[in-house]
GROMACS .gro file of C-alpha atoms in nm:
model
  339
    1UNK     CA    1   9.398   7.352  10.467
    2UNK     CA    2   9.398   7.440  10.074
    3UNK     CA    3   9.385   7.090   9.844
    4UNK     CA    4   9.415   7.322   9.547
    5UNK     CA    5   9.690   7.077   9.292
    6UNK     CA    6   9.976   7.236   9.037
    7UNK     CA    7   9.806   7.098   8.736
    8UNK     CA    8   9.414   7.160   8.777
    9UNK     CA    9   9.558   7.548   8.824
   10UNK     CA   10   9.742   7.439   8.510
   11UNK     CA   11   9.456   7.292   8.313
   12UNK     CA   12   9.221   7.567   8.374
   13UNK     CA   13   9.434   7.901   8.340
   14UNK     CA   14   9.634   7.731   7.995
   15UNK     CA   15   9.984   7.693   8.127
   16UNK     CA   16  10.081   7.438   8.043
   17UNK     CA   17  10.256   7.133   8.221
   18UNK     CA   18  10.325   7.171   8.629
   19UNK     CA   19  10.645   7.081   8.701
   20UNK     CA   20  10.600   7.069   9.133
   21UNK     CA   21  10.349   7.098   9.383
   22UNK     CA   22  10.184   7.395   9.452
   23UNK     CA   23  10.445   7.616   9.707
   24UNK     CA   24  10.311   7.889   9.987
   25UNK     CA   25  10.405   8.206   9.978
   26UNK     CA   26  10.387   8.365  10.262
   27UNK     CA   27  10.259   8.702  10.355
   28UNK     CA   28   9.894   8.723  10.256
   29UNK     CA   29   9.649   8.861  10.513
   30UNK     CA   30   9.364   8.784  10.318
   31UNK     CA   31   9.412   8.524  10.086
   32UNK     CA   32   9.596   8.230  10.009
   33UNK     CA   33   9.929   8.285   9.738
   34UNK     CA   34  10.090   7.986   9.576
   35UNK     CA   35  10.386   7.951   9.372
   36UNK     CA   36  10.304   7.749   9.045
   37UNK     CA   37  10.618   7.624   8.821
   38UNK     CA   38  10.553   7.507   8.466
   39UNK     CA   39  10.673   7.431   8.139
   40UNK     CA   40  10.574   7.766   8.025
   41UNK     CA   41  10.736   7.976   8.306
   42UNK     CA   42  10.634   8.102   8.678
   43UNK     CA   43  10.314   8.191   8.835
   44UNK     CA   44  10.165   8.333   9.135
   45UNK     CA   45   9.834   8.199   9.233
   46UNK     CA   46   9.601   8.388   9.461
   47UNK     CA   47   9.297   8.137   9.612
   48UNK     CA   48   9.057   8.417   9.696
   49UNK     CA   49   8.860   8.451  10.031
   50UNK     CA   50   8.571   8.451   9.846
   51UNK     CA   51   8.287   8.730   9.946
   52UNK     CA   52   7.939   8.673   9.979
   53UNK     CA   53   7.789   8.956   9.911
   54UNK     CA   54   7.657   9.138   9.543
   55UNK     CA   55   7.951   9.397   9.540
   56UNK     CA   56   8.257   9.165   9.570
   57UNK     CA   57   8.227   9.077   9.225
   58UNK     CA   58   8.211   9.418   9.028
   59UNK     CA   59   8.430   9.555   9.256
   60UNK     CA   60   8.675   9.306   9.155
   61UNK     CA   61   8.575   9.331   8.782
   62UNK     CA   62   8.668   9.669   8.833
   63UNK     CA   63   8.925   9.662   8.957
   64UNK     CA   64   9.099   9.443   8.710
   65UNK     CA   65   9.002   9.697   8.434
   66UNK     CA   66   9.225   9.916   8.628
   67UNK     CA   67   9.487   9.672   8.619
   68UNK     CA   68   9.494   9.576   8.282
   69UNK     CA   69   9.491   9.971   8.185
   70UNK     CA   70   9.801   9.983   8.409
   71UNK     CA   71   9.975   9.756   8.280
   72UNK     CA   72   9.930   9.892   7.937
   73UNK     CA   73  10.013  10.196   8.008
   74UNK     CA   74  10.362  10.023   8.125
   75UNK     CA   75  10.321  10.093   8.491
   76UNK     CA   76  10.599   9.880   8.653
   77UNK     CA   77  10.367   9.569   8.810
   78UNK     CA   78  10.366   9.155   8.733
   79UNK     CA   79  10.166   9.088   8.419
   80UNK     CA   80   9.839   8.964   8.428
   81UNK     CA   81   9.697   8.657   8.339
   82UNK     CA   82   9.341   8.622   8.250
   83UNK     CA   83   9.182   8.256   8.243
   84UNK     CA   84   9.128   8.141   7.871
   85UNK     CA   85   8.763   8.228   7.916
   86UNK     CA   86   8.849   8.598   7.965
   87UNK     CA   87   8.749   8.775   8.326
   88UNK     CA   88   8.958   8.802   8.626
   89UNK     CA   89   8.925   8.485   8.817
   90UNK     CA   90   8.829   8.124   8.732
   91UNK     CA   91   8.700   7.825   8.950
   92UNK     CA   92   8.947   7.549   9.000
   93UNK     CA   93   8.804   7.194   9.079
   94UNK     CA   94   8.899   7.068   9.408
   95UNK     CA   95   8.900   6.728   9.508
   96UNK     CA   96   8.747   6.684   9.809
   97UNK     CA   97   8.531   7.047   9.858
   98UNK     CA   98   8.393   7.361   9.678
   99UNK     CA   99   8.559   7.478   9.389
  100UNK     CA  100   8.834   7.722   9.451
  101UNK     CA  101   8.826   8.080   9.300
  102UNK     CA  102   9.139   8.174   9.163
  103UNK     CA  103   9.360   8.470   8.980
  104UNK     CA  104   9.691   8.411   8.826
  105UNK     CA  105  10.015   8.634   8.769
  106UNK     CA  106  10.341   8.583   8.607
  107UNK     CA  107  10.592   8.561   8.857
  108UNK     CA  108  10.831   8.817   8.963
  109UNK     CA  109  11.155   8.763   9.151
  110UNK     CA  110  11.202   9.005   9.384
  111UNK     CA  111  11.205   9.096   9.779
  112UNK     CA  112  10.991   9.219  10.021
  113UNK     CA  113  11.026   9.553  10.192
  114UNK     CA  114  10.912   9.765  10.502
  115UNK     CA  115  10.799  10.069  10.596
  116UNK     CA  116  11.020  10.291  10.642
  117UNK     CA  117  11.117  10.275  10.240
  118UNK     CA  118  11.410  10.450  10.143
  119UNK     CA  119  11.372  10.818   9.954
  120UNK     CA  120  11.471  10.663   9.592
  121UNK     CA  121  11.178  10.369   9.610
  122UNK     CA  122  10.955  10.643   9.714
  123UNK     CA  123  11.070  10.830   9.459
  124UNK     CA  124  10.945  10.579   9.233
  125UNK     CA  125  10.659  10.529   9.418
  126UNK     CA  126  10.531  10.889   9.361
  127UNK     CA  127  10.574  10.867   8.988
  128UNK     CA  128  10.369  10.571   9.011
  129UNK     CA  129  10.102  10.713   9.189
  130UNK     CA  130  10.108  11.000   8.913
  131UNK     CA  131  10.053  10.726   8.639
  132UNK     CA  132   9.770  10.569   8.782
  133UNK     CA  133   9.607  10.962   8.806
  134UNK     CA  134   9.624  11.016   8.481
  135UNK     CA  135   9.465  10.712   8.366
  136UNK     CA  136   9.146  10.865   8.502
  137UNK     CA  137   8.957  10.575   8.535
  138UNK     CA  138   8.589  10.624   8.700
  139UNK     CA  139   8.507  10.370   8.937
  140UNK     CA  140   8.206  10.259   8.830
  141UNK     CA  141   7.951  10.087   8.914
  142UNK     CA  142   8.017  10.326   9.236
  143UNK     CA  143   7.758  10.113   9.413
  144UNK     CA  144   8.033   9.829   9.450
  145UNK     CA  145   8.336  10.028   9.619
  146UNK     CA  146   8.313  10.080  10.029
  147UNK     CA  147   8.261  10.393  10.186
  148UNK     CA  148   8.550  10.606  10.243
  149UNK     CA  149   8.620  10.689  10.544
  150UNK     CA  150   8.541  10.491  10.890
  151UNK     CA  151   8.246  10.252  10.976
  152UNK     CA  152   8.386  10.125  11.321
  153UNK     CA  153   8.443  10.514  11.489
  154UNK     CA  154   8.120  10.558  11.633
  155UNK     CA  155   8.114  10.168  11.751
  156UNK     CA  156   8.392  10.197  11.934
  157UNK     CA  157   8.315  10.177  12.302
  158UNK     CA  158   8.104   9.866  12.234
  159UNK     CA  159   8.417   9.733  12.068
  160UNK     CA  160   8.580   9.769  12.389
  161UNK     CA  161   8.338   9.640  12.584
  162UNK     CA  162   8.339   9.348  12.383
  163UNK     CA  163   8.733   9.281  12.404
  164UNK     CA  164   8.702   9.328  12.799
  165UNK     CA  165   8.422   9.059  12.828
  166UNK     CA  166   8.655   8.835  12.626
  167UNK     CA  167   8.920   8.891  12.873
  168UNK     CA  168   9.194   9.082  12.606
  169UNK     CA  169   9.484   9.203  12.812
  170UNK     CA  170   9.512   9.513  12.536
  171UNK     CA  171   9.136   9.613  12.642
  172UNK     CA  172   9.261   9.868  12.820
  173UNK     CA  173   9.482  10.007  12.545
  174UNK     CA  174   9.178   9.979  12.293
  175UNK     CA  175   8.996  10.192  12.540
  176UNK     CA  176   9.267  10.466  12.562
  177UNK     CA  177   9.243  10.542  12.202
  178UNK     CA  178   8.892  10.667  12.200
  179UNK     CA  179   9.012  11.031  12.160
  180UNK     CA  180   9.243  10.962  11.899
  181UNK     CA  181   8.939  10.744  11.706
  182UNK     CA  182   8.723  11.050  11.776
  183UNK     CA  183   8.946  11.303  11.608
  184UNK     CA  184   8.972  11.095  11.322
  185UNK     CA  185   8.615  11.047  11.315
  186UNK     CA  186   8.570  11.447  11.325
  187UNK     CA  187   8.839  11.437  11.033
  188UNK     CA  188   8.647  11.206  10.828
  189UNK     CA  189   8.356  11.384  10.830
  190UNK     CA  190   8.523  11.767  10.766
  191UNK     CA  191   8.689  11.538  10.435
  192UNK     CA  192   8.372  11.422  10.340
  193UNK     CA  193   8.229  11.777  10.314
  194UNK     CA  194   8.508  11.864  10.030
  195UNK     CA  195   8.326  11.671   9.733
  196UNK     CA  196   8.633  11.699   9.540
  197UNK     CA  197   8.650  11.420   9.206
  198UNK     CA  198   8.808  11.090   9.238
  199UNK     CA  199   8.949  10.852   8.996
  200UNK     CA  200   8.986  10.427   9.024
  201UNK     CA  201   9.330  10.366   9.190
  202UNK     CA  202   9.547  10.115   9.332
  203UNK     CA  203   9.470  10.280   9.698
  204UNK     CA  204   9.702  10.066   9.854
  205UNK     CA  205  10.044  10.129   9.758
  206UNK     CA  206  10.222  10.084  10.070
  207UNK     CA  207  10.545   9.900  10.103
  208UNK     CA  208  10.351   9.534  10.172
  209UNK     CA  209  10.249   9.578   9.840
  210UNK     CA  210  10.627   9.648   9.668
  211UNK     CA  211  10.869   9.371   9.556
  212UNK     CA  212  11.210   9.527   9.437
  213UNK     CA  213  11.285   9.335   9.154
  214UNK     CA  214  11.647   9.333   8.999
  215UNK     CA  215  11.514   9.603   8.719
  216UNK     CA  216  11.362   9.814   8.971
  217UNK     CA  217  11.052   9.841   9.192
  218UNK     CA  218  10.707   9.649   9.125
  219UNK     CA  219  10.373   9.726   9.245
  220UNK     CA  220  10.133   9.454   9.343
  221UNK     CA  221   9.814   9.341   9.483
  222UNK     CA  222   9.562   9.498   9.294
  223UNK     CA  223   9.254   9.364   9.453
  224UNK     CA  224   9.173   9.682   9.694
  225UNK     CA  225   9.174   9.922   9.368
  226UNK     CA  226   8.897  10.215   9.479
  227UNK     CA  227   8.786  10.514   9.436
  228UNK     CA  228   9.002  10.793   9.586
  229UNK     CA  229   9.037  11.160   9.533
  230UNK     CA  230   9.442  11.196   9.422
  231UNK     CA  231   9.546  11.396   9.687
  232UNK     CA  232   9.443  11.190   9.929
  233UNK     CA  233   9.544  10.906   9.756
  234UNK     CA  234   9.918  11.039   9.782
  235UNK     CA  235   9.899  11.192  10.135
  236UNK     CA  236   9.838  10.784  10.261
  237UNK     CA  237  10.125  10.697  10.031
  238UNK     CA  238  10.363  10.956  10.161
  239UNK     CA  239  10.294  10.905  10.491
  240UNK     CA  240  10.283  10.506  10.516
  241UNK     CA  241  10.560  10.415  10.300
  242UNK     CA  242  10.782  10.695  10.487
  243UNK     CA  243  10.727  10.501  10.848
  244UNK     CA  244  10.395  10.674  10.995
  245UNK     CA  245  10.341  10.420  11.274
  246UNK     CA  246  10.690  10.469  11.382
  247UNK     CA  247  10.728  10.674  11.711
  248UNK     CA  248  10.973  10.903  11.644
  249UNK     CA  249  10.805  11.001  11.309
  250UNK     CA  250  10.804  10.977  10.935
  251UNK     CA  251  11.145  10.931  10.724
  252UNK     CA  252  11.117  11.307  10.616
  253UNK     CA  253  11.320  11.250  10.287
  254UNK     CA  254  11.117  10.982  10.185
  255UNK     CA  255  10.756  11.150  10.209
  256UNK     CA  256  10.946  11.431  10.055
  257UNK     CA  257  11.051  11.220   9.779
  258UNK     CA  258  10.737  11.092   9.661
  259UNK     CA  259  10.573  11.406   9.684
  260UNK     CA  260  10.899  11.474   9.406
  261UNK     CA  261  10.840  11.205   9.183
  262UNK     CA  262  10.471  11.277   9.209
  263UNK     CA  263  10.477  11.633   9.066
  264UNK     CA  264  10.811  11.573   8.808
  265UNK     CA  265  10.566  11.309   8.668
  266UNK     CA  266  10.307  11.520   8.592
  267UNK     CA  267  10.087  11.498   8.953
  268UNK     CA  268   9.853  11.808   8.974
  269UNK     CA  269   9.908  11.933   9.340
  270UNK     CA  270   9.842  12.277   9.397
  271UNK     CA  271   9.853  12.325   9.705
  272UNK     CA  272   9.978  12.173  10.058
  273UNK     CA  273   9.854  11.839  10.197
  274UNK     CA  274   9.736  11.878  10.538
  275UNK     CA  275   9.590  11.684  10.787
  276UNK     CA  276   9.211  11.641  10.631
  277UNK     CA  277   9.394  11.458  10.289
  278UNK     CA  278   9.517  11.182  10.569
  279UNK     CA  279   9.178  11.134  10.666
  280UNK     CA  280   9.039  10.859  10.484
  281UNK     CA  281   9.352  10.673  10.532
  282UNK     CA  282   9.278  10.707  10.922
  283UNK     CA  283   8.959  10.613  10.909
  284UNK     CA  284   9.071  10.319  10.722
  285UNK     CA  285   9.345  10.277  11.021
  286UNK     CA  286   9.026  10.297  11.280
  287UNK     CA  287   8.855  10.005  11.113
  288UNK     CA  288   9.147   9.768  11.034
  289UNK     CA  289   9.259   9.843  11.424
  290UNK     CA  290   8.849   9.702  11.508
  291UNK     CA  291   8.898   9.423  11.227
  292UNK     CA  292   9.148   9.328  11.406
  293UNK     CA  293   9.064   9.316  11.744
  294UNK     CA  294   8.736   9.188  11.652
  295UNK     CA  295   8.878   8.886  11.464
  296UNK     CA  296   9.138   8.830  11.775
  297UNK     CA  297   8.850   8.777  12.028
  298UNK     CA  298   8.699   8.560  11.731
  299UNK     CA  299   8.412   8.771  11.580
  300UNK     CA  300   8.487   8.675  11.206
  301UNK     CA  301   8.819   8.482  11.285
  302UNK     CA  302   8.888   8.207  11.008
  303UNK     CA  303   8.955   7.961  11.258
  304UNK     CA  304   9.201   7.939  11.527
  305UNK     CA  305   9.556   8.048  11.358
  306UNK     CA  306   9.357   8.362  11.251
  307UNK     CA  307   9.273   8.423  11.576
  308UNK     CA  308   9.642   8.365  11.721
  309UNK     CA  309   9.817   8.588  11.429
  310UNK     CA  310   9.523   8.865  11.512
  311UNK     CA  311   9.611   8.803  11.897
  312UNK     CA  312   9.957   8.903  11.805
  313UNK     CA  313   9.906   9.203  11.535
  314UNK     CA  314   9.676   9.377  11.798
  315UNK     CA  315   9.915   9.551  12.051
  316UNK     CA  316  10.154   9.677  11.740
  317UNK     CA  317   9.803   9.873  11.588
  318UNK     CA  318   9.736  10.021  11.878
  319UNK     CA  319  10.073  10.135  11.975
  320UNK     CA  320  10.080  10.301  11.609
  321UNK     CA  321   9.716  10.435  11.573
  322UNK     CA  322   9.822  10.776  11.783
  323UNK     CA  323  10.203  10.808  11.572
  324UNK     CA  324   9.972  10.799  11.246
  325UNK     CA  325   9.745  11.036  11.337
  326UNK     CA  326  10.027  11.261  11.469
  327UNK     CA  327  10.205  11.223  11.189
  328UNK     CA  328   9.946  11.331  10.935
  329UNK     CA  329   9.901  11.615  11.177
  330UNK     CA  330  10.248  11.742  11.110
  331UNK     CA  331  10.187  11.719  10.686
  332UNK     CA  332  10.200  12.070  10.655
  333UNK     CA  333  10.532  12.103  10.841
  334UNK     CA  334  10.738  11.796  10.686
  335UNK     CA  335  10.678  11.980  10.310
  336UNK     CA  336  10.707  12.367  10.470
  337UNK     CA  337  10.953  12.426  10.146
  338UNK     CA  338  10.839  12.218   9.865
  339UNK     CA  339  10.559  12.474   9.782
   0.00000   0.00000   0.00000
């Protein structure tokens, strides 16, 4: 349990006087969000998981270059708000433990929504995805980024092993989707083969990551920026935000509609996404689906709770791992007249 207070978040980021307690928001599947309230305005606070490891930090660093490029370049998303100091995060004294690392943004009313989106969000979402293109950005140092593609495919069976020593009553299920992991592993590495250029991106706009505000759409959680080559970057957008994982298929309007907004905004996309541009997004599927599971039979579990909401996200991944990849299979066919 957090003992981060109102007014050391205050103190350290410059805002002035808290007017509450720190509030939860809820939602966040990696860290912990906050609502601050001040005499200066709103806030949302993000207490990072920190990582241990030498790439968390320029990959962050990095991806806050991104950000603040975005929002210059008036790309609809909360403001930032750097720590007096400068940098993207600051440590916040806590009372009784470790300082807390922490990033702050101004607050923005507005409410969730789920995949399926509807056609004029992904509209929006396309032209987005154009503006963040054309920014260009190189995602340097390239060191710090993950590897595309999947890290978990070819570790699969011990994976299920694993869940069926711990007794998982979706063990079974986990084991029944080692053909679809293996054709996404074979996808993976006929997409790695392509060596087309990449540029710094959000790489995760998906409709967890929207709040519809009263002045329109807003595109958050910046953390995950990486390097992605733009295609591919809008085949996973067009697909998730249009309802892959559902099982009778994508909304067709709305993957049609940010492929729209993507090209009116100036999105270079010459010819047809297929299959092989949904690859890394698959292979990302494959090792969230083994994240997962692994943190549900408590391999990396952050405690109990984590283990319980992990117990309970499991089933729903692997019932939607085969309508993804299907779904990406049919890419060519759901845009047939758009080129």
């Amino acid at each position: 349990m957090s003992t981060l207070q109102a007014q050391d978040v205050a103190e350290v980021f410059g805002l002035g006087q808290a007017r509450a307690r720190l509030r939860a928001v809820p939602g966040g599947h990696v860290h912990r969000m906050w609502r601050l309230d001040t005499d200066r305005g709103s806030y949302a606070v993000k207490e990072m998981n920190r990582q241990d490891n030498p790439e968390w930090m320029p990959w962050l660093q990095a991806a806050w270059r991104l950000e603040l490029a975005a929002w210059h370049a008036r790309i609809r998303m909360p403001e930032p708000v750097p720590p007096p100091g400068g940098g993207v995060v600051a440590e916040v004294p806590v009372a009784d433990g470790p300082p807390a690392t922490v990033r702050v943004h101004r607050w923005v009313n507005g409410r969730s929504i789920s995949q399926p989106i509807d056609a004029i969000v992904g509209n929006w979402a396309g032209r987005t995805l154009a503006a963040l293109h054309s920014l260009a950005m190189p995602a340097e140092p390239r060191w710090a980024f993950p590897p595309t593609g999947t890290t978990e495919a070819t570790r699969w069976q011990e994976l299920v092993e694993l869940s069926k020593d711990a007794g998982a009553e979706w063990g079974g299920d986990l084991a029944a989707l080692a053909p679809v992991v293996e054709e996404i592993y074979d996808l993976t590495q006929i997409a790695a083969t392509r060596w087309l250029p990449d540029v710094l991106t959000h790489a995760d706009l998906r409709a967890k990551n929207v709040l519809v505000a009263a002045t329109g759409p807003v595109l958050v959680d910046w953390d995950m920026a990486a390097a992605k080559v733009p295609r591919e970057d809008l085949a996973g957008c067009a697909l998730s935000v249009s309802g892959w994982n559902q099982d009778d298929g994508p909304v067709r309007e709305t993957l049609r509609q940010v492929i729209a907004g993507y090209r009116a905004a100036g999105g270079a996309l010459e010819r047809p996404l297929d299959v092989v541009d949904a690859a890394g997004d698959l292979g990302n599927e494959v090792d969230w689906v083994a994240a997962v599971a692994r943190r549900a039979i408590g391999q990396g579990a952050q405690g109990p709770d984590d283990m319980e909401r992990s117990a309970k996200l499991i089933p729903g991944l692997i019932r939607a791992l085969p309508n993804k990849l299907l779904a990406a299979r049919s890419l060519r066919w759901l845009l047939a007249d758009q080129f």
